[in-house]
XYZ file of C-alpha atoms in Angstrom:
561
model
C 5.521 9.797 -64.541
C 5.842 7.649 -61.409
C 5.337 9.306 -58.068
C 7.889 8.994 -55.293
C 5.177 7.626 -52.995
C 5.299 4.253 -54.684
C 2.070 4.714 -56.670
C 2.194 4.767 -60.416
C 1.113 8.115 -61.806
C 0.396 9.344 -65.326
C 0.594 13.033 -66.087
C -0.469 13.826 -69.673
C 0.997 17.123 -70.959
C -2.450 17.947 -72.284
C -3.917 17.427 -68.822
C -6.278 14.630 -69.904
C -5.502 12.063 -67.191
C -3.532 12.045 -63.942
C -3.163 9.450 -61.202
C -2.598 10.798 -57.715
C -2.181 9.075 -54.318
C -3.441 10.782 -51.168
C -3.560 9.889 -47.520
C -6.573 8.302 -45.902
C -7.371 7.612 -42.280
C -8.250 3.978 -41.698
C -11.361 3.040 -39.750
C -11.253 1.682 -36.198
C -11.458 -2.065 -35.814
C -10.228 -3.341 -32.433
C -9.042 -6.917 -31.989
C -7.918 -7.976 -28.501
C -5.222 -10.404 -27.405
C -3.315 -10.874 -30.651
C 0.344 -11.310 -31.495
C 2.674 -8.300 -31.294
C 6.331 -7.393 -31.459
C 8.888 -5.430 -29.499
C 9.142 -1.789 -28.523
C 10.404 0.527 -31.244
C 11.903 3.991 -31.386
C 10.570 4.586 -34.896
C 8.053 7.217 -35.947
C 4.771 7.181 -34.071
C 1.319 6.905 -35.572
C -0.524 10.196 -35.832
C -3.761 8.858 -34.357
C -5.013 10.425 -31.098
C -4.757 8.377 -27.914
C -7.146 7.897 -24.997
C -5.984 6.866 -21.497
C -7.775 4.032 -19.758
C -9.225 4.317 -16.266
C -6.371 4.591 -13.726
C -5.258 1.697 -11.540
C -4.313 2.846 -8.030
C -1.798 1.201 -5.717
C -0.004 2.160 -2.507
C 3.599 1.566 -1.465
C 5.052 2.658 1.836
C 7.659 2.507 4.572
C 7.593 1.334 8.172
C 4.977 0.164 10.619
C 3.502 2.348 13.321
C 3.078 6.032 14.013
C 6.768 6.807 13.477
C 7.263 8.863 16.647
C 10.152 8.198 19.053
C 12.039 4.903 19.251
C 11.936 2.542 16.288
C 12.128 -0.962 17.749
C 13.714 -2.563 14.684
C 16.056 0.407 14.458
C 17.054 -0.031 18.113
C 17.711 -3.704 17.418
C 19.897 -2.706 14.465
C 21.877 -0.200 16.515
C 22.372 -2.822 19.253
C 23.701 -5.252 16.664
C 26.229 -2.574 15.663
C 27.548 -2.165 19.194
C 25.459 0.700 20.540
C 24.598 0.704 24.268
C 21.051 1.246 25.411
C 21.700 4.788 26.680
C 23.180 5.749 23.280
C 20.149 4.298 21.532
C 17.781 6.239 23.759
C 19.653 9.531 23.262
C 19.555 8.996 19.499
C 15.782 8.610 19.350
C 14.940 11.104 22.120
C 17.111 14.095 21.271
C 18.677 16.012 24.160
C 17.501 13.671 26.925
C 19.262 12.019 29.855
C 18.555 9.141 32.248
C 17.276 9.431 35.817
C 15.143 7.632 38.388
C 11.375 7.204 38.115
C 9.350 9.315 40.563
C 6.836 6.488 41.152
C 7.326 2.920 42.369
C 3.911 1.372 41.835
C 1.201 1.505 39.161
C -2.443 0.454 38.861
C -3.349 -1.388 35.658
C -6.964 -1.795 34.579
C -7.293 -5.464 33.637
C -11.069 -5.740 33.344
C -13.768 -3.103 33.160
C -17.538 -3.192 33.468
C -18.009 -6.939 33.965
C -20.724 -8.611 36.015
C -18.327 -11.096 37.587
C -14.565 -11.582 37.718
C -12.909 -14.961 38.276
C -10.093 -14.656 40.819
C -7.912 -17.635 41.709
C -4.661 -18.727 43.309
C -2.827 -22.037 43.586
C -1.920 -21.262 47.190
C -3.788 -19.665 50.070
C -4.185 -15.873 49.788
C -5.999 -12.942 51.404
C -8.906 -10.619 50.661
C -9.210 -7.273 52.448
C -12.279 -5.068 52.592
C -12.424 -1.272 52.531
C -12.670 -1.314 56.328
C -9.237 -2.987 56.532
C -10.541 -6.330 57.767
C -8.589 -9.241 56.214
C -9.751 -12.790 55.509
C -7.509 -15.735 54.714
C -8.811 -17.638 51.674
C -8.061 -21.196 50.724
C -6.431 -21.939 47.368
C -9.017 -22.122 44.593
C -11.277 -20.046 42.360
C -13.701 -17.318 43.469
C -16.341 -15.518 41.419
C -16.485 -11.879 42.444
C -19.349 -9.576 41.534
C -20.793 -6.374 42.966
C -21.141 -8.182 46.302
C -18.703 -10.609 47.889
C -18.768 -12.627 51.073
C -15.667 -14.192 52.565
C -15.049 -16.725 55.292
C -11.694 -16.784 57.055
C -10.181 -20.232 56.493
C -8.102 -19.788 59.661
C -11.350 -19.716 61.668
C -13.293 -22.859 60.679
C -16.335 -21.993 62.766
C -16.732 -18.448 61.428
C -19.550 -17.443 59.076
C -19.146 -15.739 55.657
C -19.230 -11.961 55.889
C -19.993 -9.338 53.259
C -17.000 -7.114 52.508
C -17.308 -3.376 51.847
C -15.904 -2.236 48.473
C -13.328 -1.671 47.176
C -11.836 -5.028 48.115
C -8.318 -6.278 47.435
C -6.992 -9.781 46.800
C -3.396 -10.145 47.919
C -1.173 -13.094 46.980
C 0.303 -15.556 49.413
C 3.157 -17.766 48.251
C 1.627 -17.975 44.750
C 0.481 -15.232 42.386
C -3.160 -14.325 42.017
C -4.812 -14.879 38.633
C -7.649 -13.265 36.708
C -9.464 -15.611 34.382
C -6.631 -18.100 34.752
C -3.844 -15.603 33.841
C -1.454 -14.883 36.705
C -0.192 -11.404 37.507
C 2.290 -10.058 39.995
C 0.994 -7.745 42.696
C -2.598 -7.678 43.965
C -6.089 -7.229 42.517
C -8.262 -4.341 43.586
C -11.964 -4.769 42.831
C -13.893 -1.533 42.294
C -17.665 -1.460 42.134
C -19.470 0.574 39.463
C -23.195 0.026 39.932
C -23.900 -3.623 39.290
C -20.564 -4.090 37.507
C -16.982 -4.360 38.723
C -13.516 -3.292 37.605
C -10.387 -5.332 38.246
C -7.241 -3.259 38.817
C -3.800 -4.830 39.162
C -1.757 -2.945 41.777
C 1.869 -3.815 41.042
C 5.400 -2.499 41.455
C 6.515 -0.557 38.375
C 9.402 -2.871 37.478
C 7.320 -6.007 38.052
C 4.727 -4.521 35.698
C 7.482 -4.033 33.105
C 8.337 -7.736 33.268
C 4.994 -8.375 31.605
C 5.298 -5.414 29.206
C 8.761 -5.642 27.621
C 8.348 -9.153 26.120
C 4.856 -8.158 24.962
C 6.252 -5.164 23.050
C 9.606 -6.503 21.768
C 10.746 -10.054 20.852
C 12.458 -11.606 23.872
C 15.347 -13.007 21.811
C 16.559 -9.627 20.548
C 19.934 -8.117 21.506
C 20.241 -7.275 25.235
C 20.967 -3.570 24.619
C 17.808 -3.272 22.516
C 15.794 -4.951 25.298
C 17.276 -2.525 27.838
C 16.377 0.439 25.636
C 12.838 -0.938 25.363
C 12.617 -1.403 29.145
C 13.596 2.209 29.829
C 11.281 3.522 27.076
C 8.376 1.444 28.418
C 9.041 2.539 32.018
C 9.212 6.193 30.942
C 6.071 5.896 28.832
C 4.132 4.386 31.731
C 5.196 7.108 34.166
C 4.504 9.916 31.680
C 1.057 8.594 30.747
C -0.601 7.874 34.088
C -4.359 8.449 33.898
C -5.777 10.768 36.534
C -8.989 9.544 38.168
C -10.987 6.412 37.433
C -9.192 4.347 40.052
C -6.423 3.178 37.735
C -3.277 4.495 36.007
C -2.771 2.441 32.851
C -4.590 0.346 30.273
C -3.187 -3.151 29.562
C -3.306 -2.806 25.764
C -2.286 -0.489 22.927
C -4.162 2.385 24.519
C -1.019 2.457 26.664
C 1.230 -0.625 26.483
C 0.547 -4.320 26.027
C 0.756 -6.047 29.424
C 0.272 -9.832 29.453
C 1.327 -10.767 32.965
C 3.454 -13.615 34.259
C 2.803 -16.153 31.442
C 4.511 -13.812 28.983
C 7.583 -13.038 31.077
C 10.995 -14.219 29.850
C 14.431 -14.383 31.509
C 16.103 -12.097 28.925
C 13.517 -9.321 29.203
C 13.328 -9.579 32.992
C 17.123 -9.221 33.033
C 16.801 -6.068 30.911
C 14.268 -4.649 33.373
C 16.543 -5.471 36.322
C 19.638 -4.035 34.614
C 17.862 -0.688 34.131
C 15.966 -0.753 37.442
C 13.971 2.430 37.953
C 15.581 4.305 35.057
C 13.516 6.692 32.942
C 14.211 9.164 30.141
C 14.292 12.776 31.350
C 14.108 16.063 29.510
C 14.941 19.086 31.644
C 14.201 17.072 34.760
C 10.789 15.771 33.675
C 9.932 12.271 32.483
C 9.708 12.301 28.691
C 6.790 10.935 26.668
C 8.796 8.114 25.157
C 6.647 6.985 22.247
C 7.884 3.903 20.454
C 6.760 1.814 17.494
C 7.849 -1.071 15.263
C 9.554 0.239 12.128
C 10.501 3.710 10.896
C 11.252 2.935 7.264
C 14.530 4.858 7.508
C 13.552 8.043 9.351
C 11.442 8.737 12.396
C 8.788 11.446 12.510
C 8.619 14.655 14.486
C 5.634 15.268 16.722
C 4.370 17.904 14.275
C 4.535 15.404 11.416
C 1.986 13.303 13.291
C 0.080 16.073 15.062
C 0.392 19.225 12.915
C -1.284 21.425 15.541
C 1.031 20.296 18.346
C 3.682 22.657 19.670
C 7.255 21.458 19.020
C 8.665 18.897 21.474
C 12.481 19.136 21.339
C 13.099 15.461 22.059
C 10.485 14.205 19.553
C 12.069 15.304 16.292
C 12.741 13.426 13.078
C 16.058 11.539 13.098
C 17.681 9.191 10.552
C 17.314 5.498 11.310
C 19.809 3.712 9.075
C 19.712 0.296 10.742
C 15.934 0.032 10.564
C 16.469 -1.624 7.183
C 16.618 -5.027 8.933
C 12.849 -4.832 9.437
C 10.641 -6.867 7.092
C 8.348 -3.832 7.123
C 11.056 -1.314 6.138
C 9.308 -1.093 2.762
C 6.002 -2.625 1.790
C 3.619 -2.861 -1.129
C 2.561 -2.305 -3.742
C -1.019 -3.007 -2.667
C -3.757 -2.457 -5.221
C -6.794 -0.404 -4.261
C -9.898 -0.273 -6.367
C -11.391 3.019 -7.440
C -14.552 2.068 -5.590
C -12.740 1.618 -2.257
C -10.818 4.869 -2.614
C -13.920 6.743 -3.714
C -15.699 5.421 -0.614
C -12.871 6.781 1.566
C -13.350 10.244 0.074
C -17.140 9.907 -0.118
C -17.061 10.674 -3.818
C -20.214 10.153 -5.830
C -18.693 10.512 -9.269
C -15.788 8.771 -10.961
C -12.386 8.927 -9.216
C -9.741 10.339 -11.548
C -6.660 10.886 -9.395
C -5.271 10.841 -5.835
C -2.389 13.034 -4.649
C -0.651 13.164 -1.251
C 0.491 16.098 0.877
C 3.489 14.978 2.922
C 5.397 16.248 5.960
C 9.181 16.784 5.872
C 9.755 13.213 7.129
C 7.607 11.808 4.331
C 4.514 10.995 6.403
C 1.262 11.802 4.653
C -0.618 14.653 6.235
C -3.520 14.519 3.799
C -4.764 12.928 0.600
C -6.480 14.944 -2.109
C -8.811 13.100 -4.462
C -9.875 14.490 -7.823
C -13.192 13.184 -9.011
C -15.590 13.941 -11.790
C -17.455 16.202 -9.359
C -14.446 18.048 -7.884
C -11.843 17.580 -5.125
C -12.022 16.202 -1.594
C -9.410 15.889 1.172
C -8.875 13.253 3.886
C -6.295 13.401 6.698
C -3.402 10.944 6.447
C -4.012 9.101 9.764
C -7.685 8.637 8.878
C -6.730 7.253 5.469
C -4.212 4.903 7.087
C -6.880 3.473 9.390
C -9.578 3.256 6.725
C -7.300 1.541 4.199
C -5.533 -0.714 6.727
C -2.044 0.653 5.971
C 0.993 0.001 8.161
C 1.989 3.646 8.518
C 1.301 7.128 7.197
C 4.593 7.103 5.286
C 3.213 6.013 1.951
C 2.575 7.240 -1.546
C -0.275 6.611 -3.933
C 0.814 5.237 -7.275
C -1.169 5.432 -10.474
C -0.901 3.302 -13.584
C -2.783 4.153 -16.772
C -1.962 3.505 -20.407
C -3.325 4.955 -23.617
C -3.436 3.631 -27.151
C -4.259 5.003 -30.618
C -7.965 5.138 -31.404
C -7.323 3.928 -34.971
C -5.311 0.959 -36.238
C -1.646 1.302 -37.103
C -0.220 -0.144 -40.284
C 2.179 -3.049 -40.087
C 5.739 -1.793 -39.686
C 4.616 1.527 -38.225
C 5.414 2.554 -34.644
C 2.730 3.819 -32.280
C 3.170 5.863 -29.108
C 1.429 4.678 -25.941
C 1.151 7.664 -23.596
C 0.833 6.580 -19.995
C 0.910 7.551 -16.337
C 3.265 5.735 -13.975
C 3.381 7.748 -10.780
C 4.766 6.562 -7.466
C 7.328 4.111 -8.871
C 10.932 4.324 -10.000
C 10.590 1.669 -12.690
C 7.681 0.150 -14.550
C 7.402 -2.714 -17.026
C 5.569 -2.578 -20.342
C 3.993 -5.938 -21.082
C 2.462 -7.346 -24.242
C 0.199 -10.322 -24.730
C 0.468 -12.685 -27.688
C -2.251 -14.866 -29.145
C -3.217 -17.538 -26.643
C -0.157 -16.839 -24.542
C 0.853 -15.160 -21.327
C 1.871 -11.592 -20.740
C 5.514 -10.905 -21.567
C 7.695 -7.954 -20.611
C 8.860 -6.063 -23.705
C 10.397 -2.981 -22.052
C 11.445 -1.568 -18.695
C 10.675 2.103 -18.411
C 11.782 4.932 -16.140
C 8.943 7.439 -15.666
C 9.705 11.117 -16.049
C 7.464 13.402 -14.084
C 5.141 10.459 -13.533
C 4.705 9.854 -17.259
C 5.879 7.324 -19.816
C 5.512 7.269 -23.596
C 6.840 3.992 -24.985
C 6.769 3.461 -28.722
C 5.779 0.039 -29.958
C 5.852 -1.577 -33.380
C 3.599 -4.611 -32.987
C 3.690 -7.225 -35.717
C -0.028 -7.908 -35.213
C -2.887 -6.590 -33.103
C -1.865 -6.740 -29.426
C -2.758 -5.765 -25.897
C -0.402 -3.744 -23.711
C -0.295 -2.856 -20.026
C 1.997 -1.260 -17.444
C 3.007 -3.472 -14.524
C 4.651 -2.985 -11.127
C 5.011 -6.254 -9.227
C 1.559 -7.814 -9.340
C -0.182 -4.497 -10.035
C -1.165 -3.771 -13.629
C -2.924 -1.022 -15.507
C -6.080 -1.722 -17.475
C -4.900 -3.340 -20.755
C -5.260 -1.362 -23.976
C -5.631 -2.707 -27.490
C -3.399 -1.649 -30.345
C -5.014 -2.773 -33.577
C -2.697 -3.496 -36.499
C -3.653 -3.723 -40.152
C -1.580 -5.135 -42.975
C 0.329 -2.514 -44.887
C -1.073 -2.397 -48.418
C -0.057 -0.348 -51.447
C -2.107 0.139 -54.612
C -0.490 0.912 -57.996
C -2.087 1.816 -61.340
C 0.147 1.306 -64.392
C 0.758 4.120 -66.842
C -1.452 2.573 -69.499
C -4.399 2.334 -67.026
C -4.708 -1.373 -67.799
C -5.547 -2.481 -64.276
C -4.287 -2.522 -60.686
C -1.413 -4.168 -58.875
C 0.108 -3.926 -55.423
C 1.602 -5.676 -52.408
C 0.739 -6.359 -48.816
C 3.035 -6.631 -45.813
C 3.684 -8.897 -44.124
C 3.604 -10.909 -47.293
C 1.210 -13.839 -47.413
C -0.248 -15.998 -50.147
C -3.987 -16.256 -50.750
C -5.090 -13.135 -48.905
C -8.241 -11.614 -50.380
C -7.800 -8.076 -51.734
C -10.749 -6.013 -52.930
C -10.347 -3.084 -55.291
C -12.888 -0.431 -54.385
C -14.113 2.703 -56.123
C -15.582 5.625 -54.210
C -19.231 6.348 -54.882
C -20.277 9.374 -52.895
C -19.773 8.572 -49.218
C -19.580 4.837 -49.898
C -16.973 2.502 -51.361
C -18.016 -0.202 -53.816
C -15.981 -3.270 -54.703
C -15.249 -3.464 -58.428
C -12.762 -6.340 -58.453
C -11.292 -9.031 -56.235
C -7.880 -10.658 -56.242
C -5.788 -12.994 -54.146
C -2.190 -12.426 -53.247
C 0.504 -14.543 -54.835
C 4.181 -14.871 -53.968
C 5.645 -12.060 -51.849
C 2.148 -10.732 -51.153
C 1.657 -9.352 -54.704
C -1.780 -9.025 -56.297
C -2.844 -8.079 -59.842
C -6.154 -7.096 -61.454
C -6.402 -6.651 -65.236
C -9.119 -4.257 -66.393
C -9.458 -0.805 -67.858
C -9.271 1.958 -65.272
C -11.503 4.957 -65.768
C -11.586 8.258 -63.890
C -12.400 7.968 -60.182
C -10.952 7.385 -56.726
C -9.726 3.880 -55.909
C -8.361 1.988 -52.959
C -7.383 -1.586 -52.068
C -8.895 -3.343 -49.058
C -7.412 -6.407 -47.366
C -9.642 -8.301 -44.974
C -9.004 -8.981 -41.300
C -7.389 -12.220 -40.227
C -4.304 -13.836 -38.741
C -4.070 -11.188 -36.063
C -4.795 -8.193 -38.289
C -7.757 -5.886 -38.637
C -9.050 -4.728 -42.007
C -6.484 -2.610 -43.844
C -6.741 -0.053 -46.619
C -4.309 1.465 -49.019
C -4.061 5.176 -49.547
C -6.655 6.278 -52.131
C -5.499 6.874 -55.675
C -7.256 9.487 -57.831
C -7.580 9.056 -61.581
C -8.774 12.405 -62.944
C -9.503 13.784 -66.378
């Protein structure tokens, strides 16, 4: 009687002989980089799968801390017809405009230097702490912890030491520090053997050097006006008490680059909003601003969780921020070693999760390692990893593959992780060729499980942009069937895919080992035949590796008495 499995079976009514086919798990034989075929929805192989080490990447939104006015967003609103006061009220909720309570500021240009180089193209003055003034000729003067001046209006006078602090005031030309000209005067403060240079300047003249340093000068006029008012308000609300100065000239406060950086358009914006500041309940607001929101600004508690609420620093939608080239960024790949160093992990890094605020900004990252979990605050991670903002997510790519070969024509499931992305590509590599996309997958719950039916041993990987998971090998063996005729006169069978001249070995089980008892080569349509008497025992057919296949075995056939 023939079995429905495709093997030939003999069942003697007297029970003398029977031929039975049973399943057998093939041995593992991995071959990398060989030809494969497309994704299939067919039945999956039963073999267990092991995920590779994860590949981490980061994608994000925006550039900057996210608090207050988004500069690209303001530009977008201006392009859509919004006036500067509307823009400011949008980003600083519940505020109004009023006049600044101060007219002049002191900007620290240089700190703790042995000598400062002061110059002017026209004659100017220096005044000592005692109020005595000296007229200086145009030129360059090196000023240290001691300075002597001779009045150029009195040719016969002798140089005199000036008591500190001293102040250089411009004549008909601006004074310069290190060759860079600034409006206003320079006050020199002595600190031991070192000096500080402080620029004393009218508030709106200071802004002429700030606005084009913080926003491109060719942007829409209403955006430049909004920036001017925000910068003026920020300066007034962040004056430093003590130390002989009010403001830093860099990102500790605002970037201030003096006269060489001034531009007609930004100076016009400063003049058009002369003295105006943002007020909340009569007080000057802390008008934080930054480059790009990514679509929504942050609240103060998103950035500083322990801060009390500030009604005008709340999260607001920022729909026109999409014009920014930094609206979305990434993916950027990060090695396990770099991330493990961030978390100070000693063991292997297995996973990274984020804890986000309502606006999407990351408050903390939680790493899972072989030795447990560790947490790092979002702002610290941003700085350590060189990210553009704290609005980001950590993506993970990892793919698994069966630990044993799959037979030709059989589908195999590749369980994988694809977290942090909306779409992911499954790629396959052929012999000697490049990677090719064979499927586009939509992760569910951060997981994917594509089924593949490779036509030969292949490598697979998940890819997002230029980021890829560690490739996995799916080994494929030829499908081979062994038949024993009813008269037990030999063996015959077929292999798929069919090929001519493939070596097939008939093997008989001997204890834990298999011994070859006959050899044949395939003929047309992959058929092979061996003529010999078949005695009781367990037999299988073995086809050797080659042409992109690993060694394959048929299911064992039992001949029993």
